[in-house]
Amino acid sequence: REAAEQLRLSRVAAGVLRGLATNPFMLSVVAGFGYNTLHLLAVGAPPALLPRALDELTAVLGASFPACVVLLAGMGSVGSFSQLLQLEAFATPALAVILKCFVFPVLVRVYTHLLGRLSVGAPPETLGFAFLYGVLPTSNVALVIASSYALAPALLGTVAATLTLSKLVGFPMLFFASAAYQLSSQAGALAVATKLANVFHGVTISSCAFVLVGGGLAGAWRPPLGERYRWVGVLAALQLCWSVCMLGASAERIRGAASHSEAKALFALVSALRWTVD
């Protein structure tokens, strides 16, 4: 039994090595490394350009590669959203995305920090760049690589679903991580948070006003609203008052014109409205 297990593992290892030896990406890396090494040994400096014939060939192949990636990504993404809706098929992409978008950036930052101790004069922005680089969603090139191994359609669909979910999670996380690294101080973070809160309060005021106006005109051009929708109108009115008070409190704080008693009264009003809405 142990001999059979060792034979199976050796076959798996041989298959992996055979796949790496015939992988065009690995072959291109090895060829480039060999060419640079030979040129460095012969001339004493790395080559600035490839030979003309080879440069034109690689330019043609490189120009066609993005179109091939988009085509294969579109073919592989068909049905990926429906596969994500299946609970048993959602576990594997979700675990992979958690590892890629949350665990991997932290590990990259820690590893870069450890390497930074060994180097002298490393800029502090390197840690932020390493974290943001780790947050970047996985490229669709992974689907091209997976397609070259003639995987089963179900497994290829899992890869496509993972790439789709990775972009849905990775791009918003990249946006917020970039914004966080752009802030130089805690005061800047609070200022950005205040501006975002004011924007959301403005959207809330517009939405609640739309609900109240629609409810007020209901009897004129459609049947009157039921009891449940009347409660929705009450909640919309309370939320509207709370958002208006929050914008007023933010304006008074920025202007700094409110006295201590006025600030306490405004805080009591906002707290009472928030408690009523909740």
CSV table of C-alpha atoms in Angstrom, one decimal:
chain,number,residue,atom,x,y,z
A,1,ARG,CA,0.0,0.0,0.0
A,2,GLU,CA,2.8,2.4,0.8
A,3,ALA,CA,4.5,1.6,-2.5
A,4,ALA,CA,1.3,2.4,-4.3
A,5,GLU,CA,0.9,5.7,-2.5
A,6,GLN,CA,4.5,6.6,-3.3
A,7,LEU,CA,3.9,5.7,-6.9
A,8,ARG,CA,0.8,7.9,-7.0
A,9,LEU,CA,2.6,10.8,-5.5
A,10,SER,CA,5.5,10.4,-7.9
A,11,ARG,CA,3.1,10.4,-10.8
A,12,VAL,CA,1.5,13.6,-9.5
A,13,ALA,CA,4.9,15.3,-9.0
A,14,ALA,CA,5.9,14.2,-12.5
A,15,GLY,CA,2.7,15.6,-14.0
A,16,VAL,CA,3.3,18.9,-12.2
A,17,LEU,CA,6.9,19.1,-13.5
A,18,ARG,CA,5.8,18.1,-17.0
A,19,GLY,CA,3.1,20.8,-16.9
A,20,LEU,CA,5.7,23.5,-15.8
A,21,ALA,CA,8.2,22.3,-18.4
A,22,THR,CA,5.6,22.8,-21.2
A,23,ASN,CA,3.9,25.9,-19.8
A,24,PRO,CA,4.5,28.8,-22.3
A,25,PHE,CA,4.7,31.3,-19.5
A,26,MET,CA,7.4,29.4,-17.7
A,27,LEU,CA,9.2,28.8,-20.9
A,28,SER,CA,9.1,32.6,-21.7
A,29,VAL,CA,10.5,33.4,-18.3
A,30,VAL,CA,13.3,30.8,-18.6
A,31,ALA,CA,14.1,32.0,-22.2
A,32,GLY,CA,14.3,35.7,-21.1
A,33,PHE,CA,16.5,34.8,-18.1
A,34,GLY,CA,18.8,32.8,-20.3
A,35,TYR,CA,19.1,35.5,-22.9
A,36,ASN,CA,19.9,38.2,-20.3
A,37,THR,CA,22.4,35.9,-18.6
A,38,LEU,CA,24.2,35.1,-21.8
A,39,HIS,CA,24.3,38.7,-22.9
A,40,LEU,CA,25.6,39.7,-19.5
A,41,LEU,CA,28.4,37.2,-19.6
A,42,ALA,CA,29.3,38.1,-23.2
A,43,VAL,CA,29.1,41.9,-23.1
A,44,GLY,CA,29.1,42.7,-19.4
A,45,ALA,CA,25.8,44.5,-19.3
A,46,PRO,CA,22.1,43.4,-19.7
A,47,PRO,CA,20.6,43.9,-23.2
A,48,ALA,CA,18.7,47.1,-23.8
A,49,LEU,CA,16.6,45.7,-26.6
A,50,LEU,CA,15.8,42.3,-28.2
A,51,PRO,CA,17.0,41.4,-31.7
A,52,ARG,CA,14.8,43.1,-34.3
A,53,ALA,CA,13.2,39.9,-35.6
A,54,LEU,CA,12.5,38.6,-32.1
A,55,ASP,CA,11.3,42.0,-31.0
A,56,GLU,CA,8.7,42.2,-33.8
A,57,LEU,CA,7.5,38.7,-33.2
A,58,THR,CA,7.0,39.3,-29.4
A,59,ALA,CA,5.3,42.6,-30.2
A,60,VAL,CA,2.8,40.8,-32.5
A,61,LEU,CA,2.2,38.0,-29.9
A,62,GLY,CA,1.9,40.5,-27.1
A,63,ALA,CA,-0.7,42.6,-29.0
A,64,SER,CA,-2.9,39.6,-29.6
A,65,PHE,CA,-2.7,38.4,-26.0
A,66,PRO,CA,-5.1,40.9,-24.3
A,67,ALA,CA,-7.8,40.1,-26.9
A,68,CYS,CA,-7.4,36.4,-26.2
A,69,VAL,CA,-7.7,37.0,-22.5
A,70,VAL,CA,-10.9,39.0,-22.9
A,71,LEU,CA,-12.4,36.3,-25.2
A,72,LEU,CA,-11.6,33.5,-22.8
A,73,ALA,CA,-12.7,35.4,-19.8
A,74,GLY,CA,-16.0,36.2,-21.4
A,75,MET,CA,-16.5,32.5,-22.4
A,76,GLY,CA,-15.5,31.3,-18.9
A,77,SER,CA,-17.6,33.9,-17.1
A,78,VAL,CA,-20.9,32.7,-18.7
A,79,GLY,CA,-22.9,31.3,-15.8
A,80,SER,CA,-20.5,32.4,-13.1
A,81,PHE,CA,-23.1,34.6,-11.4
A,82,SER,CA,-25.6,31.8,-11.4
A,83,GLN,CA,-23.0,29.4,-9.9
A,84,LEU,CA,-22.3,31.9,-7.1
A,85,LEU,CA,-26.0,31.8,-6.2
A,86,GLN,CA,-25.7,28.1,-5.4
A,87,LEU,CA,-24.8,27.6,-1.8
A,88,GLU,CA,-22.6,24.5,-2.2
A,89,ALA,CA,-20.7,26.1,-5.1
A,90,PHE,CA,-20.2,29.4,-3.3
A,91,ALA,CA,-18.0,28.0,-0.5
A,92,THR,CA,-14.8,27.5,-2.6
A,93,PRO,CA,-14.8,30.9,-4.4
A,94,ALA,CA,-15.7,32.6,-1.1
A,95,LEU,CA,-12.8,31.0,0.7
A,96,ALA,CA,-10.4,31.8,-2.1
A,97,VAL,CA,-11.5,35.4,-2.2
A,98,ILE,CA,-11.1,35.8,1.5
A,99,LEU,CA,-7.6,34.4,1.3
A,100,LYS,CA,-6.7,36.6,-1.6
A,101,CYS,CA,-8.3,39.9,-0.6
A,102,PHE,CA,-7.9,39.9,3.1
A,103,VAL,CA,-5.2,37.4,4.2
A,104,PHE,CA,-2.7,37.8,1.3
A,105,PRO,CA,-2.3,41.6,1.5
A,106,VAL,CA,-1.5,41.4,5.2
A,107,LEU,CA,1.1,38.7,4.6
A,108,VAL,CA,2.6,40.7,1.8
A,109,ARG,CA,2.9,43.7,4.1
A,110,VAL,CA,4.4,41.7,6.9
A,111,TYR,CA,6.9,40.1,4.5
A,112,THR,CA,7.8,43.5,3.1
A,113,HIS,CA,8.3,44.8,6.6
A,114,LEU,CA,10.6,42.0,7.4
A,115,LEU,CA,12.6,42.5,4.3
A,116,GLY,CA,12.8,46.2,4.9
A,117,ARG,CA,14.7,45.6,8.1
A,118,LEU,CA,17.4,44.0,6.1
A,119,SER,CA,17.7,46.9,3.6
A,120,VAL,CA,18.9,50.4,4.4
A,121,GLY,CA,17.0,53.5,3.4
A,122,ALA,CA,13.9,51.7,2.2
A,123,PRO,CA,11.1,54.3,1.8
A,124,PRO,CA,8.1,54.0,4.2
A,125,GLU,CA,5.7,54.1,1.2
A,126,THR,CA,6.9,50.6,0.3
A,127,LEU,CA,4.7,49.0,2.9
A,128,GLY,CA,1.6,50.8,1.6
A,129,PHE,CA,2.5,49.9,-2.0
A,130,ALA,CA,3.0,46.3,-1.0
A,131,PHE,CA,-0.4,46.1,0.7
A,132,LEU,CA,-2.2,47.8,-2.2
A,133,TYR,CA,-0.5,45.5,-4.6
A,134,GLY,CA,-1.7,42.5,-2.6
A,135,VAL,CA,-5.3,43.9,-2.7
A,136,LEU,CA,-5.3,44.0,-6.5
A,137,PRO,CA,-7.9,41.5,-7.8
A,138,THR,CA,-6.7,38.5,-9.7
A,139,SER,CA,-6.3,39.0,-13.4
A,140,ASN,CA,-8.2,37.1,-16.0
A,141,VAL,CA,-4.9,35.6,-17.1
A,142,ALA,CA,-5.5,33.0,-14.4
A,143,LEU,CA,-8.4,31.8,-16.5
A,144,VAL,CA,-6.2,31.5,-19.6
A,145,ILE,CA,-3.7,29.5,-17.6
A,146,ALA,CA,-6.4,27.2,-16.2
A,147,SER,CA,-7.8,26.7,-19.7
A,148,SER,CA,-4.5,25.5,-21.0
A,149,TYR,CA,-4.7,22.5,-18.6
A,150,ALA,CA,-7.9,21.2,-20.1
A,151,LEU,CA,-9.8,21.2,-16.8
A,152,ALA,CA,-13.3,19.9,-16.3
A,153,PRO,CA,-16.1,22.3,-17.1
A,154,ALA,CA,-17.3,22.4,-13.5
A,155,LEU,CA,-13.8,23.2,-12.2
A,156,LEU,CA,-13.3,25.9,-14.9
A,157,GLY,CA,-16.6,27.4,-13.9
A,158,THR,CA,-15.4,27.5,-10.3
A,159,VAL,CA,-12.3,29.4,-11.5
A,160,ALA,CA,-14.5,31.9,-13.4
A,161,ALA,CA,-16.8,32.4,-10.5
A,162,THR,CA,-13.8,33.0,-8.2
A,163,LEU,CA,-12.5,35.6,-10.6
A,164,THR,CA,-15.9,37.3,-10.7
A,165,LEU,CA,-16.3,37.4,-7.0
A,166,SER,CA,-12.7,38.5,-6.6
A,167,LYS,CA,-13.4,41.6,-8.7
A,168,LEU,CA,-16.7,42.4,-6.9
A,169,VAL,CA,-14.8,42.3,-3.5
A,170,GLY,CA,-11.3,43.4,-4.5
A,171,PHE,CA,-12.1,46.7,-6.4
A,172,PRO,CA,-14.1,48.3,-3.6
A,173,MET,CA,-11.5,47.2,-1.1
A,174,LEU,CA,-8.8,48.6,-3.3
A,175,PHE,CA,-10.6,51.9,-3.5
A,176,PHE,CA,-11.1,52.2,0.3
A,177,ALA,CA,-7.5,51.0,1.0
A,178,SER,CA,-6.1,53.6,-1.4
A,179,ALA,CA,-8.2,56.3,0.2
A,180,ALA,CA,-7.0,55.3,3.6
A,181,TYR,CA,-3.3,55.4,2.6
A,182,GLN,CA,-3.8,58.8,1.1
A,183,LEU,CA,-4.9,60.2,4.4
A,184,SER,CA,-1.9,61.6,6.3
A,185,SER,CA,-3.4,62.0,9.7
A,186,GLN,CA,-6.4,61.2,11.9
A,187,ALA,CA,-7.8,64.6,11.4
A,188,GLY,CA,-7.8,64.0,7.7
A,189,ALA,CA,-9.6,60.7,8.1
A,190,LEU,CA,-12.3,62.4,10.3
A,191,ALA,CA,-12.7,65.1,7.7
A,192,VAL,CA,-13.3,62.6,5.0
A,193,ALA,CA,-15.7,60.6,7.2
A,194,THR,CA,-17.6,63.8,7.9
A,195,LYS,CA,-17.9,64.7,4.2
A,196,LEU,CA,-19.1,61.2,3.4
A,197,ALA,CA,-21.7,61.4,6.2
A,198,ASN,CA,-22.9,64.7,4.9
A,199,VAL,CA,-23.3,63.2,1.4
A,200,PHE,CA,-25.3,60.3,2.8
A,201,HIS,CA,-27.5,62.6,4.9
A,202,GLY,CA,-28.2,64.6,1.7
A,203,VAL,CA,-29.2,61.5,-0.1
A,204,THR,CA,-31.4,60.5,2.8
A,205,ILE,CA,-33.1,63.9,2.9
A,206,SER,CA,-33.9,63.7,-0.8
A,207,SER,CA,-35.2,60.1,-0.5
A,208,CYS,CA,-37.4,60.8,2.5
A,209,ALA,CA,-38.8,64.0,0.9
A,210,PHE,CA,-39.6,62.0,-2.2
A,211,VAL,CA,-41.5,59.4,-0.1
A,212,LEU,CA,-43.4,62.1,1.8
A,213,VAL,CA,-44.3,64.0,-1.4
A,214,GLY,CA,-45.4,60.7,-3.1
A,215,GLY,CA,-47.5,59.8,0.0
A,216,GLY,CA,-49.1,63.3,0.1
A,217,LEU,CA,-50.2,63.1,-3.6
A,218,ALA,CA,-51.4,59.5,-3.3
A,219,GLY,CA,-55.1,60.5,-3.0
A,220,ALA,CA,-55.0,62.7,-6.0
A,221,TRP,CA,-53.8,60.2,-8.7
A,222,ARG,CA,-54.0,56.8,-7.0
A,223,PRO,CA,-55.8,55.0,-4.2
A,224,PRO,CA,-55.0,56.1,-0.7
A,225,LEU,CA,-52.2,54.4,1.1
A,226,GLY,CA,-52.8,51.7,3.7
A,227,GLU,CA,-51.9,51.6,7.3
A,228,ARG,CA,-48.5,50.1,6.7
A,229,TYR,CA,-47.5,52.8,4.3
A,230,ARG,CA,-48.6,55.5,6.7
A,231,TRP,CA,-46.1,54.2,9.2
A,232,VAL,CA,-43.5,54.3,6.5
A,233,GLY,CA,-44.4,58.0,6.0
A,234,VAL,CA,-43.9,58.6,9.8
A,235,LEU,CA,-40.5,56.9,9.8
A,236,ALA,CA,-39.5,58.9,6.7
A,237,ALA,CA,-40.5,62.2,8.4
A,238,LEU,CA,-38.5,61.3,11.5
A,239,GLN,CA,-35.5,60.3,9.4
A,240,LEU,CA,-35.8,63.5,7.4
A,241,CYS,CA,-35.7,65.6,10.6
A,242,TRP,CA,-32.8,63.7,12.0
A,243,SER,CA,-30.7,64.1,8.8
A,244,VAL,CA,-31.5,67.8,8.7
A,245,CYS,CA,-30.4,68.2,12.3
A,246,MET,CA,-27.2,66.2,11.7
A,247,LEU,CA,-26.3,68.5,8.7
A,248,GLY,CA,-27.0,71.5,11.0
A,249,ALA,CA,-24.9,70.1,13.7
A,250,SER,CA,-22.0,69.4,11.3
A,251,ALA,CA,-22.3,73.0,9.9
A,252,GLU,CA,-22.3,74.5,13.4
A,253,ARG,CA,-19.3,72.4,14.4
A,254,ILE,CA,-17.3,73.5,11.3
A,255,ARG,CA,-18.3,77.1,11.8
A,256,GLY,CA,-17.6,76.9,15.5
A,257,ALA,CA,-20.2,79.5,16.3
A,258,ALA,CA,-22.5,77.5,18.6
A,259,SER,CA,-22.2,78.2,22.3
A,260,HIS,CA,-22.0,75.4,24.9
A,261,SER,CA,-25.7,75.5,25.8
A,262,GLU,CA,-26.7,75.6,22.1
A,263,ALA,CA,-24.4,72.6,21.4
A,264,LYS,CA,-26.0,70.7,24.3
A,265,ALA,CA,-29.5,71.5,23.1
A,266,LEU,CA,-28.6,70.4,19.5
A,267,PHE,CA,-27.1,67.2,20.8
A,268,ALA,CA,-30.2,66.5,22.8
A,269,LEU,CA,-32.5,67.1,19.8
A,270,VAL,CA,-30.4,64.9,17.5
A,271,SER,CA,-30.2,62.1,20.2
A,272,ALA,CA,-34.0,62.2,20.7
A,273,LEU,CA,-34.7,62.0,17.0
A,274,ARG,CA,-32.2,59.1,16.6
A,275,TRP,CA,-33.8,57.2,19.5
A,276,THR,CA,-37.3,57.8,18.0
A,277,VAL,CA,-36.2,56.5,14.6
A,278,ASP,CA,-34.6,53.5,16.0
